[in-house]
PDB file of C-alpha atoms in Angstrom:
ATOM      1  CA  UNK A   1       0.104  -0.134  -0.242  1.00  0.00           C
ATOM      2  CA  UNK A   2       1.304   3.355  -1.147  1.00  0.00           C
ATOM      3  CA  UNK A   3       0.780   6.354   0.492  1.00  0.00           C
ATOM      4  CA  UNK A   4       2.078   9.265   3.118  1.00  0.00           C
ATOM      5  CA  UNK A   5       2.799   7.835   7.053  1.00  0.00           C
ATOM      6  CA  UNK A   6       0.876  10.130   9.361  1.00  0.00           C
ATOM      7  CA  UNK A   7       1.113  10.417  13.368  1.00  0.00           C
ATOM      8  CA  UNK A   8      -1.514  11.928  15.623  1.00  0.00           C
ATOM      9  CA  UNK A   9       0.289  13.583  18.811  1.00  0.00           C
ATOM     10  CA  UNK A  10      -1.008  14.792  21.803  1.00  0.00           C
ATOM     11  CA  UNK A  11       1.251  17.681  22.462  1.00  0.00           C
ATOM     12  CA  UNK A  12       1.845  19.823  25.447  1.00  0.00           C
ATOM     13  CA  UNK A  13       1.066  16.798  27.551  1.00  0.00           C
ATOM     14  CA  UNK A  14       2.561  13.510  28.740  1.00  0.00           C
ATOM     15  CA  UNK A  15      -0.152  11.584  29.153  1.00  0.00           C
ATOM     16  CA  UNK A  16      -2.522  10.710  26.189  1.00  0.00           C
ATOM     17  CA  UNK A  17      -5.848  12.139  25.586  1.00  0.00           C
ATOM     18  CA  UNK A  18      -5.091  15.642  26.900  1.00  0.00           C
ATOM     19  CA  UNK A  19      -3.084  18.449  25.562  1.00  0.00           C
ATOM     20  CA  UNK A  20      -3.371  19.364  21.947  1.00  0.00           C
ATOM     21  CA  UNK A  21      -4.039  16.874  19.000  1.00  0.00           C
ATOM     22  CA  UNK A  22      -1.548  17.358  15.998  1.00  0.00           C
ATOM     23  CA  UNK A  23      -1.812  15.751  12.871  1.00  0.00           C
ATOM     24  CA  UNK A  24       1.962  15.096  11.249  1.00  0.00           C
ATOM     25  CA  UNK A  25       1.991  14.351   7.787  1.00  0.00           C
ATOM     26  CA  UNK A  26       5.599  12.814   6.797  1.00  0.00           C
ATOM     27  CA  UNK A  27       6.827  13.016   3.250  1.00  0.00           C
ATOM     28  CA  UNK A  28       4.873  15.618   1.898  1.00  0.00           C
ATOM     29  CA  UNK A  29       6.355  17.105  -0.637  1.00  0.00           C
ATOM     30  CA  UNK A  30       4.432  16.841  -3.912  1.00  0.00           C
ATOM     31  CA  UNK A  31       1.434  17.828  -2.071  1.00  0.00           C
ATOM     32  CA  UNK A  32       0.354  21.470  -3.353  1.00  0.00           C
ATOM     33  CA  UNK A  33      -1.356  24.090  -1.168  1.00  0.00           C
ATOM     34  CA  UNK A  34      -5.200  23.277  -1.965  1.00  0.00           C
ATOM     35  CA  UNK A  35      -4.160  19.804  -1.260  1.00  0.00           C
ATOM     36  CA  UNK A  36      -2.912  20.574   2.274  1.00  0.00           C
ATOM     37  CA  UNK A  37      -5.764  22.578   2.752  1.00  0.00           C
ATOM     38  CA  UNK A  38      -8.148  20.235   2.181  1.00  0.00           C
ATOM     39  CA  UNK A  39      -6.436  17.384   4.180  1.00  0.00           C
ATOM     40  CA  UNK A  40      -6.027  19.672   7.533  1.00  0.00           C
ATOM     41  CA  UNK A  41      -9.685  20.362   6.622  1.00  0.00           C
ATOM     42  CA  UNK A  42     -10.128  16.432   6.986  1.00  0.00           C
ATOM     43  CA  UNK A  43      -8.281  15.655  10.173  1.00  0.00           C
ATOM     44  CA  UNK A  44     -10.260  18.839  11.492  1.00  0.00           C
ATOM     45  CA  UNK A  45      -7.907  19.308  14.156  1.00  0.00           C
ATOM     46  CA  UNK A  46      -6.543  22.809  15.404  1.00  0.00           C
ATOM     47  CA  UNK A  47      -3.350  21.987  13.376  1.00  0.00           C
ATOM     48  CA  UNK A  48      -1.943  19.562  10.678  1.00  0.00           C
ATOM     49  CA  UNK A  49       1.866  19.901  10.239  1.00  0.00           C
ATOM     50  CA  UNK A  50       3.120  19.076   6.761  1.00  0.00           C
ATOM     51  CA  UNK A  51       6.983  17.784   6.776  1.00  0.00           C
ATOM     52  CA  UNK A  52       9.040  17.891   3.770  1.00  0.00           C
ATOM     53  CA  UNK A  53      12.633  18.443   2.392  1.00  0.00           C
ATOM     54  CA  UNK A  54      14.313  21.162   3.472  1.00  0.00           C
ATOM     55  CA  UNK A  55      15.698  23.868   1.322  1.00  0.00           C
ATOM     56  CA  UNK A  56      19.002  23.971   3.320  1.00  0.00           C
ATOM     57  CA  UNK A  57      21.275  20.927   3.384  1.00  0.00           C
ATOM     58  CA  UNK A  58      21.886  21.897   7.201  1.00  0.00           C
ATOM     59  CA  UNK A  59      18.494  21.894   8.255  1.00  0.00           C
ATOM     60  CA  UNK A  60      16.354  18.781   9.013  1.00  0.00           C
ATOM     61  CA  UNK A  61      12.869  19.571   7.142  1.00  0.00           C
ATOM     62  CA  UNK A  62      10.485  22.391   6.155  1.00  0.00           C
ATOM     63  CA  UNK A  63       7.393  22.585   7.546  1.00  0.00           C
ATOM     64  CA  UNK A  64       3.678  23.826   6.421  1.00  0.00           C
ATOM     65  CA  UNK A  65       1.360  24.195   9.167  1.00  0.00           C
ATOM     66  CA  UNK A  66      -2.611  24.642   8.584  1.00  0.00           C
ATOM     67  CA  UNK A  67      -5.290  25.070  10.621  1.00  0.00           C
ATOM     68  CA  UNK A  68      -8.604  23.607   9.453  1.00  0.00           C
ATOM     69  CA  UNK A  69      -9.231  27.220   6.929  1.00  0.00           C
ATOM     70  CA  UNK A  70      -6.090  28.622   6.932  1.00  0.00           C
ATOM     71  CA  UNK A  71      -2.032  28.317   6.788  1.00  0.00           C
ATOM     72  CA  UNK A  72       0.146  29.628   9.489  1.00  0.00           C
ATOM     73  CA  UNK A  73       3.219  31.497   9.345  1.00  0.00           C
ATOM     74  CA  UNK A  74       4.247  29.498  12.600  1.00  0.00           C
ATOM     75  CA  UNK A  75       2.827  27.661  15.615  1.00  0.00           C
ATOM     76  CA  UNK A  76       4.079  26.255  18.726  1.00  0.00           C
ATOM     77  CA  UNK A  77       2.665  23.035  19.054  1.00  0.00           C
ATOM     78  CA  UNK A  78       2.734  22.071  15.520  1.00  0.00           C
ATOM     79  CA  UNK A  79       6.702  22.554  15.936  1.00  0.00           C
ATOM     80  CA  UNK A  80       6.891  20.789  19.215  1.00  0.00           C
ATOM     81  CA  UNK A  81       5.240  17.557  17.945  1.00  0.00           C
ATOM     82  CA  UNK A  82       7.115  17.567  14.460  1.00  0.00           C
ATOM     83  CA  UNK A  83      10.289  17.868  15.989  1.00  0.00           C
ATOM     84  CA  UNK A  84       9.740  15.035  18.174  1.00  0.00           C
ATOM     85  CA  UNK A  85       8.179  13.064  15.197  1.00  0.00           C
ATOM     86  CA  UNK A  86      11.527  13.207  13.113  1.00  0.00           C
ATOM     87  CA  UNK A  87      13.730  12.559  16.052  1.00  0.00           C
ATOM     88  CA  UNK A  88      11.687   9.188  16.890  1.00  0.00           C
ATOM     89  CA  UNK A  89      11.969   8.380  13.528  1.00  0.00           C
ATOM     90  CA  UNK A  90      15.468   9.057  13.172  1.00  0.00           C
ATOM     91  CA  UNK A  91      16.230   7.175  16.512  1.00  0.00           C
ATOM     92  CA  UNK A  92      14.245   4.127  14.934  1.00  0.00           C
ATOM     93  CA  UNK A  93      15.914   3.982  11.880  1.00  0.00           C
ATOM     94  CA  UNK A  94      19.784   5.226  12.884  1.00  0.00           C
ATOM     95  CA  UNK A  95      19.566   4.977  16.388  1.00  0.00           C
ATOM     96  CA  UNK A  96      20.489   8.378  17.007  1.00  0.00           C
ATOM     97  CA  UNK A  97      20.912   9.543  20.955  1.00  0.00           C
ATOM     98  CA  UNK A  98      18.028  10.326  22.844  1.00  0.00           C
ATOM     99  CA  UNK A  99      19.064  14.103  23.063  1.00  0.00           C
ATOM    100  CA  UNK A 100      19.100  15.397  19.510  1.00  0.00           C
ATOM    101  CA  UNK A 101      18.940  19.102  17.717  1.00  0.00           C
ATOM    102  CA  UNK A 102      16.204  19.401  14.925  1.00  0.00           C
ATOM    103  CA  UNK A 103      16.575  22.585  12.527  1.00  0.00           C
ATOM    104  CA  UNK A 104      13.083  23.588  10.922  1.00  0.00           C
ATOM    105  CA  UNK A 105      12.064  26.034   8.412  1.00  0.00           C
ATOM    106  CA  UNK A 106       8.875  27.563   8.988  1.00  0.00           C
ATOM    107  CA  UNK A 107       7.255  30.521   6.977  1.00  0.00           C
ATOM    108  CA  UNK A 108       8.234  32.705  10.181  1.00  0.00           C
ATOM    109  CA  UNK A 109      12.191  31.756   9.588  1.00  0.00           C
ATOM    110  CA  UNK A 110      14.323  28.791  10.920  1.00  0.00           C
ATOM    111  CA  UNK A 111      13.242  27.100  14.279  1.00  0.00           C
ATOM    112  CA  UNK A 112      15.654  25.384  16.305  1.00  0.00           C
ATOM    113  CA  UNK A 113      14.379  22.831  18.582  1.00  0.00           C
ATOM    114  CA  UNK A 114      16.049  20.269  21.116  1.00  0.00           C
ATOM    115  CA  UNK A 115      14.448  16.826  21.595  1.00  0.00           C
ATOM    116  CA  UNK A 116      14.609  14.516  24.392  1.00  0.00           C
ATOM    117  CA  UNK A 117      13.566  11.071  24.815  1.00  0.00           C
ATOM    118  CA  UNK A 118      12.842   8.751  27.234  1.00  0.00           C
ATOM    119  CA  UNK A 119      11.204   6.367  28.699  1.00  0.00           C
ATOM    120  CA  UNK A 120       8.030   8.682  29.059  1.00  0.00           C
ATOM    121  CA  UNK A 121       6.614  10.755  26.292  1.00  0.00           C
ATOM    122  CA  UNK A 122       9.206  12.955  24.562  1.00  0.00           C
ATOM    123  CA  UNK A 123      10.303  16.582  25.311  1.00  0.00           C
ATOM    124  CA  UNK A 124      11.089  19.509  22.902  1.00  0.00           C
ATOM    125  CA  UNK A 125      12.035  23.007  23.220  1.00  0.00           C
ATOM    126  CA  UNK A 126      12.722  25.593  20.729  1.00  0.00           C
ATOM    127  CA  UNK A 127      14.042  29.186  20.675  1.00  0.00           C
ATOM    128  CA  UNK A 128      11.539  31.554  19.416  1.00  0.00           C
ATOM    129  CA  UNK A 129      11.933  32.586  15.776  1.00  0.00           C
ATOM    130  CA  UNK A 130      10.874  36.164  16.423  1.00  0.00           C
ATOM    131  CA  UNK A 131      10.750  37.770  19.759  1.00  0.00           C
ATOM    132  CA  UNK A 132       7.384  39.383  20.786  1.00  0.00           C
ATOM    133  CA  UNK A 133       6.601  42.892  19.364  1.00  0.00           C
ATOM    134  CA  UNK A 134       4.067  45.256  20.469  1.00  0.00           C
ATOM    135  CA  UNK A 135       1.461  45.794  18.064  1.00  0.00           C
ATOM    136  CA  UNK A 136      -0.872  49.128  18.228  1.00  0.00           C
ATOM    137  CA  UNK A 137      -4.391  47.755  18.592  1.00  0.00           C
ATOM    138  CA  UNK A 138      -6.392  50.245  20.298  1.00  0.00           C
ATOM    139  CA  UNK A 139      -9.413  48.149  21.800  1.00  0.00           C
ATOM    140  CA  UNK A 140     -11.682  49.330  24.340  1.00  0.00           C
ATOM    141  CA  UNK A 141     -11.807  47.107  27.432  1.00  0.00           C
ATOM    142  CA  UNK A 142     -15.926  47.510  27.664  1.00  0.00           C
ATOM    143  CA  UNK A 143     -15.828  46.219  23.553  1.00  0.00           C
ATOM    144  CA  UNK A 144     -13.665  43.533  24.434  1.00  0.00           C
ATOM    145  CA  UNK A 145     -15.481  42.616  27.695  1.00  0.00           C
ATOM    146  CA  UNK A 146     -19.000  42.651  25.656  1.00  0.00           C
ATOM    147  CA  UNK A 147     -16.982  40.367  22.774  1.00  0.00           C
ATOM    148  CA  UNK A 148     -16.349  37.835  25.835  1.00  0.00           C
ATOM    149  CA  UNK A 149     -19.416  37.784  27.602  1.00  0.00           C
ATOM    150  CA  UNK A 150     -17.853  39.502  30.794  1.00  0.00           C
ATOM    151  CA  UNK A 151     -18.275  42.622  32.477  1.00  0.00           C
ATOM    152  CA  UNK A 152     -16.195  45.695  31.758  1.00  0.00           C
ATOM    153  CA  UNK A 153     -15.355  45.286  35.621  1.00  0.00           C
ATOM    154  CA  UNK A 154     -13.643  42.074  35.238  1.00  0.00           C
ATOM    155  CA  UNK A 155     -11.212  42.968  32.817  1.00  0.00           C
ATOM    156  CA  UNK A 156      -7.586  43.499  34.101  1.00  0.00           C
ATOM    157  CA  UNK A 157      -5.798  42.558  37.443  1.00  0.00           C
ATOM    158  CA  UNK A 158      -2.936  44.501  39.369  1.00  0.00           C
ATOM    159  CA  UNK A 159      -1.100  46.235  36.852  1.00  0.00           C
ATOM    160  CA  UNK A 160      -2.218  44.264  33.826  1.00  0.00           C
ATOM    161  CA  UNK A 161      -4.204  45.774  30.795  1.00  0.00           C
ATOM    162  CA  UNK A 162      -5.239  44.408  27.194  1.00  0.00           C
ATOM    163  CA  UNK A 163      -2.139  44.401  25.192  1.00  0.00           C
ATOM    164  CA  UNK A 164      -1.713  42.709  22.083  1.00  0.00           C
ATOM    165  CA  UNK A 165       1.720  41.362  20.978  1.00  0.00           C
ATOM    166  CA  UNK A 166       2.940  39.196  17.894  1.00  0.00           C
ATOM    167  CA  UNK A 167       5.718  36.656  17.642  1.00  0.00           C
ATOM    168  CA  UNK A 168       4.671  35.875  14.418  1.00  0.00           C
ATOM    169  CA  UNK A 169       1.003  35.447  15.058  1.00  0.00           C
ATOM    170  CA  UNK A 170      -0.484  38.443  16.727  1.00  0.00           C
ATOM    171  CA  UNK A 171      -2.741  37.974  20.067  1.00  0.00           C
ATOM    172  CA  UNK A 172      -4.817  40.260  21.940  1.00  0.00           C
ATOM    173  CA  UNK A 173      -3.808  39.445  25.669  1.00  0.00           C
ATOM    174  CA  UNK A 174      -6.770  40.071  28.123  1.00  0.00           C
ATOM    175  CA  UNK A 175      -5.948  39.978  31.634  1.00  0.00           C
ATOM    176  CA  UNK A 176      -9.256  39.000  33.665  1.00  0.00           C
ATOM    177  CA  UNK A 177      -9.706  39.168  37.531  1.00  0.00           C
ATOM    178  CA  UNK A 178      -9.321  35.370  38.121  1.00  0.00           C
ATOM    179  CA  UNK A 179     -10.382  31.632  37.354  1.00  0.00           C
ATOM    180  CA  UNK A 180     -13.675  32.038  37.765  1.00  0.00           C
ATOM    181  CA  UNK A 181     -13.930  34.817  35.484  1.00  0.00           C
ATOM    182  CA  UNK A 182     -11.681  33.002  32.717  1.00  0.00           C
ATOM    183  CA  UNK A 183     -13.913  29.987  33.086  1.00  0.00           C
ATOM    184  CA  UNK A 184     -17.097  32.042  31.851  1.00  0.00           C
ATOM    185  CA  UNK A 185     -15.636  33.756  28.675  1.00  0.00           C
ATOM    186  CA  UNK A 186     -17.818  33.090  25.902  1.00  0.00           C
ATOM    187  CA  UNK A 187     -16.483  34.516  22.547  1.00  0.00           C
ATOM    188  CA  UNK A 188     -18.781  36.205  20.196  1.00  0.00           C
ATOM    189  CA  UNK A 189     -17.276  35.782  16.989  1.00  0.00           C
ATOM    190  CA  UNK A 190     -18.677  38.252  15.038  1.00  0.00           C
ATOM    191  CA  UNK A 191     -18.487  41.035  17.595  1.00  0.00           C
ATOM    192  CA  UNK A 192     -14.970  40.432  17.990  1.00  0.00           C
ATOM    193  CA  UNK A 193     -14.008  40.420  14.395  1.00  0.00           C
ATOM    194  CA  UNK A 194     -15.951  43.865  14.208  1.00  0.00           C
ATOM    195  CA  UNK A 195     -13.305  45.085  16.745  1.00  0.00           C
ATOM    196  CA  UNK A 196     -10.403  44.221  14.920  1.00  0.00           C
ATOM    197  CA  UNK A 197      -8.365  46.471  12.664  1.00  0.00           C
ATOM    198  CA  UNK A 198      -8.118  45.199   9.122  1.00  0.00           C
ATOM    199  CA  UNK A 199      -4.448  44.003   8.465  1.00  0.00           C
ATOM    200  CA  UNK A 200      -2.639  41.431   6.494  1.00  0.00           C
ATOM    201  CA  UNK A 201      -1.708  37.754   8.099  1.00  0.00           C
ATOM    202  CA  UNK A 202      -3.671  36.135  10.513  1.00  0.00           C
ATOM    203  CA  UNK A 203      -6.100  38.257  12.541  1.00  0.00           C
ATOM    204  CA  UNK A 204      -5.593  38.695  16.380  1.00  0.00           C
ATOM    205  CA  UNK A 205      -7.487  36.341  18.383  1.00  0.00           C
ATOM    206  CA  UNK A 206      -8.041  37.055  22.028  1.00  0.00           C
ATOM    207  CA  UNK A 207      -5.809  35.320  24.659  1.00  0.00           C
ATOM    208  CA  UNK A 208      -7.814  35.220  27.976  1.00  0.00           C
ATOM    209  CA  UNK A 209      -5.329  34.743  31.197  1.00  0.00           C
ATOM    210  CA  UNK A 210      -4.999  35.118  34.553  1.00  0.00           C
ATOM    211  CA  UNK A 211      -2.636  34.800  37.631  1.00  0.00           C
ATOM    212  CA  UNK A 212      -5.114  32.188  39.741  1.00  0.00           C
ATOM    213  CA  UNK A 213      -4.388  28.858  38.507  1.00  0.00           C
ATOM    214  CA  UNK A 214      -5.530  25.425  39.046  1.00  0.00           C
ATOM    215  CA  UNK A 215      -2.212  23.599  39.214  1.00  0.00           C
ATOM    216  CA  UNK A 216      -0.276  25.347  42.244  1.00  0.00           C
ATOM    217  CA  UNK A 217       3.110  24.981  40.140  1.00  0.00           C
ATOM    218  CA  UNK A 218       1.759  26.880  37.122  1.00  0.00           C
ATOM    219  CA  UNK A 219       2.046  30.632  36.673  1.00  0.00           C
ATOM    220  CA  UNK A 220      -0.358  31.609  34.533  1.00  0.00           C
ATOM    221  CA  UNK A 221      -4.350  30.289  33.469  1.00  0.00           C
ATOM    222  CA  UNK A 222      -5.375  30.619  30.212  1.00  0.00           C
ATOM    223  CA  UNK A 223      -7.503  30.251  27.110  1.00  0.00           C
ATOM    224  CA  UNK A 224      -7.759  30.976  23.325  1.00  0.00           C
ATOM    225  CA  UNK A 225     -10.245  31.396  20.796  1.00  0.00           C
ATOM    226  CA  UNK A 226      -9.939  31.280  17.202  1.00  0.00           C
ATOM    227  CA  UNK A 227     -13.281  30.422  15.197  1.00  0.00           C
ATOM    228  CA  UNK A 228     -12.203  32.407  12.301  1.00  0.00           C
ATOM    229  CA  UNK A 229      -9.330  29.674  11.838  1.00  0.00           C
ATOM    230  CA  UNK A 230     -11.868  26.768  12.412  1.00  0.00           C
ATOM    231  CA  UNK A 231     -10.854  26.663  16.341  1.00  0.00           C
ATOM    232  CA  UNK A 232     -13.575  27.831  18.622  1.00  0.00           C
ATOM    233  CA  UNK A 233     -10.875  27.000  21.464  1.00  0.00           C
ATOM    234  CA  UNK A 234      -7.389  25.731  21.508  1.00  0.00           C
ATOM    235  CA  UNK A 235      -6.520  23.442  24.303  1.00  0.00           C
ATOM    236  CA  UNK A 236      -2.821  24.727  23.932  1.00  0.00           C
ATOM    237  CA  UNK A 237      -0.852  27.699  22.026  1.00  0.00           C
ATOM    238  CA  UNK A 238       2.361  28.065  21.654  1.00  0.00           C
ATOM    239  CA  UNK A 239       2.499  30.781  19.281  1.00  0.00           C
ATOM    240  CA  UNK A 240       0.117  32.596  21.906  1.00  0.00           C
ATOM    241  CA  UNK A 241       2.548  31.521  24.767  1.00  0.00           C
ATOM    242  CA  UNK A 242       5.620  33.267  22.463  1.00  0.00           C
ATOM    243  CA  UNK A 243       3.397  36.617  22.227  1.00  0.00           C
ATOM    244  CA  UNK A 244       2.309  36.288  25.726  1.00  0.00           C
ATOM    245  CA  UNK A 245       6.356  36.438  27.058  1.00  0.00           C
ATOM    246  CA  UNK A 246       5.986  40.404  25.684  1.00  0.00           C
ATOM    247  CA  UNK A 247       2.879  40.929  27.762  1.00  0.00           C
ATOM    248  CA  UNK A 248       4.603  39.191  30.935  1.00  0.00           C
ATOM    249  CA  UNK A 249       7.921  41.378  30.167  1.00  0.00           C
ATOM    250  CA  UNK A 250       5.564  44.857  30.016  1.00  0.00           C
ATOM    251  CA  UNK A 251       3.565  44.426  32.930  1.00  0.00           C
ATOM    252  CA  UNK A 252       5.722  42.394  35.622  1.00  0.00           C
ATOM    253  CA  UNK A 253       8.705  44.436  34.850  1.00  0.00           C
ATOM    254  CA  UNK A 254      10.873  41.231  34.954  1.00  0.00           C
ATOM    255  CA  UNK A 255      14.650  41.517  36.089  1.00  0.00           C
ATOM    256  CA  UNK A 256      17.777  41.004  34.519  1.00  0.00           C
ATOM    257  CA  UNK A 257      18.461  37.059  34.078  1.00  0.00           C
ATOM    258  CA  UNK A 258      16.371  33.924  33.404  1.00  0.00           C
ATOM    259  CA  UNK A 259      12.810  33.703  33.746  1.00  0.00           C
ATOM    260  CA  UNK A 260      10.682  30.649  33.604  1.00  0.00           C
ATOM    261  CA  UNK A 261       6.721  30.207  33.654  1.00  0.00           C
ATOM    262  CA  UNK A 262       4.295  27.320  33.343  1.00  0.00           C
ATOM    263  CA  UNK A 263       1.141  27.947  31.856  1.00  0.00           C
ATOM    264  CA  UNK A 264      -1.384  25.908  32.080  1.00  0.00           C
ATOM    265  CA  UNK A 265      -4.417  26.073  29.043  1.00  0.00           C
ATOM    266  CA  UNK A 266      -7.240  23.707  27.939  1.00  0.00           C
ATOM    267  CA  UNK A 267      -8.817  22.449  31.356  1.00  0.00           C
ATOM    268  CA  UNK A 268     -12.141  24.081  30.432  1.00  0.00           C
ATOM    269  CA  UNK A 269     -12.006  21.635  27.444  1.00  0.00           C
ATOM    270  CA  UNK A 270     -10.994  18.583  29.205  1.00  0.00           C
ATOM    271  CA  UNK A 271      -7.689  18.763  27.411  1.00  0.00           C
ATOM    272  CA  UNK A 272      -5.507  19.949  30.365  1.00  0.00           C
ATOM    273  CA  UNK A 273      -1.936  21.204  28.553  1.00  0.00           C
ATOM    274  CA  UNK A 274       1.092  22.336  30.081  1.00  0.00           C
ATOM    275  CA  UNK A 275       3.360  24.822  28.468  1.00  0.00           C
ATOM    276  CA  UNK A 276       6.839  25.855  29.516  1.00  0.00           C
ATOM    277  CA  UNK A 277       7.843  29.479  28.731  1.00  0.00           C
ATOM    278  CA  UNK A 278      11.464  30.650  29.268  1.00  0.00           C
ATOM    279  CA  UNK A 279      12.445  34.020  29.144  1.00  0.00           C
ATOM    280  CA  UNK A 280      16.186  35.768  28.922  1.00  0.00           C
ATOM    281  CA  UNK A 281      16.188  39.487  29.963  1.00  0.00           C
ATOM    282  CA  UNK A 282      19.221  41.480  29.437  1.00  0.00           C
ATOM    283  CA  UNK A 283      19.046  45.542  30.198  1.00  0.00           C
ATOM    284  CA  UNK A 284      15.970  45.732  30.795  1.00  0.00           C
ATOM    285  CA  UNK A 285      14.600  43.736  27.121  1.00  0.00           C
ATOM    286  CA  UNK A 286      13.808  39.898  26.378  1.00  0.00           C
ATOM    287  CA  UNK A 287      17.115  38.698  24.417  1.00  0.00           C
ATOM    288  CA  UNK A 288      15.839  35.471  23.964  1.00  0.00           C
ATOM    289  CA  UNK A 289      12.886  33.086  24.827  1.00  0.00           C
ATOM    290  CA  UNK A 290      11.956  29.575  24.339  1.00  0.00           C
ATOM    291  CA  UNK A 291       8.761  27.619  24.169  1.00  0.00           C
ATOM    292  CA  UNK A 292       9.169  23.630  25.838  1.00  0.00           C
ATOM    293  CA  UNK A 293       6.241  20.854  25.881  1.00  0.00           C
ATOM    294  CA  UNK A 294       6.071  17.049  26.177  1.00  0.00           C
ATOM    295  CA  UNK A 295       4.214  15.138  23.437  1.00  0.00           C
ATOM    296  CA  UNK A 296       2.999  11.698  23.195  1.00  0.00           C
ATOM    297  CA  UNK A 297       2.240   9.614  20.157  1.00  0.00           C
ATOM    298  CA  UNK A 298      -1.515   8.324  20.088  1.00  0.00           C
ATOM    299  CA  UNK A 299      -2.559   6.763  16.691  1.00  0.00           C
ATOM    300  CA  UNK A 300      -0.571   6.549  13.086  1.00  0.00           C
ATOM    301  CA  UNK A 301      -1.884   5.485   9.833  1.00  0.00           C
ATOM    302  CA  UNK A 302      -1.485   6.043   6.181  1.00  0.00           C
ATOM    303  CA  UNK A 303      -2.618   8.688   4.140  1.00  0.00           C
ATOM    304  CA  UNK A 304      -3.364   7.566   0.610  1.00  0.00           C
ATOM    305  CA  UNK A 305      -3.360  10.529  -0.801  1.00  0.00           C
TER     306      UNK A 305
END
C-alpha cells in the first residue's frame, strides 16, 4: 500500500488524550497548497503539519502548518510535535541519541529545537524565531468584555491591562480578574471580528489569562479562541505563549536574568495542557526566549493521497 505516513500526537502533555492533538504528515513533498488545506480540513484538528524536504542541507525539514481553514507562518504545538516525530523516526532508523537538535524551516524563519526522548513522553524545546513585538491595536476594554460575555469591571488585574503582541502570529492578551471569570468567557465571534482593525496575515485572536491557576506550580491560567481559523477554542497555543512573553515583560517588569513560567491551558475543554515559557532578559529587554513541552504519540496511519 502506497501513501504518506502520518502520526497523531497529543502535544503539551505527557498523557494521552490530553493536551492539543496534532496530525503530522511525513514526506509531504508533492502536495500543493490546496491539497494540504483540504487534508487539514479532513483531520479537523486545530493544526496539521506537513513535513517536507528542507531547502537548506543544514536543516532537518521544512514545515507547512495549516488550521482547518488557513495556513499559519508559525505555531508552537506543530513545531514541538514535528520535532519529536522527526527525532523519533531518526532514532528508530539509525539509533540516534536520545537528545538531538532539529532545525526546522517554517514560514516565519528557521526554528531550532532540542528534543529529549526517554521512557515516557518525549520533550521538545524551541527557540523563538521572533521575539514578541507590541502591536498598536486600540481596543476599548468595554468592547473586549462584551465580545467575551464579561463585565468590563472583570477585565484586568494588578497593573495588567489589555495588550496586543506577536511573535509571528498576533494575539490580543486579555487579563481577567480570576479563574471564575476566565471560565465564564464565551467569545462572540462576529462582535470580536468587528473590533479588529484590517491587517494582512492572521487576525488577532483573544488570549484570556489570569494569575490564579488550577495547578499551583503554574504561573498563569489561559484560554485562546480562534473561530475564524476553525478553532472555537484551542487546548494549547505555543505561538500565543510566545507572544504573551511580551505582556509578561511589560506588566511584570522582569529583572535581568533567566525566568521560567508554566502556563496551563485547555482545562475548561477537558484537555489539560502545560506549556513551559523561558525568557532571558538583559538591560530590561527580552534577548531570547524558548517554548517547551511534552508530546505523546496516540495514533498512526497512512494517508492514501
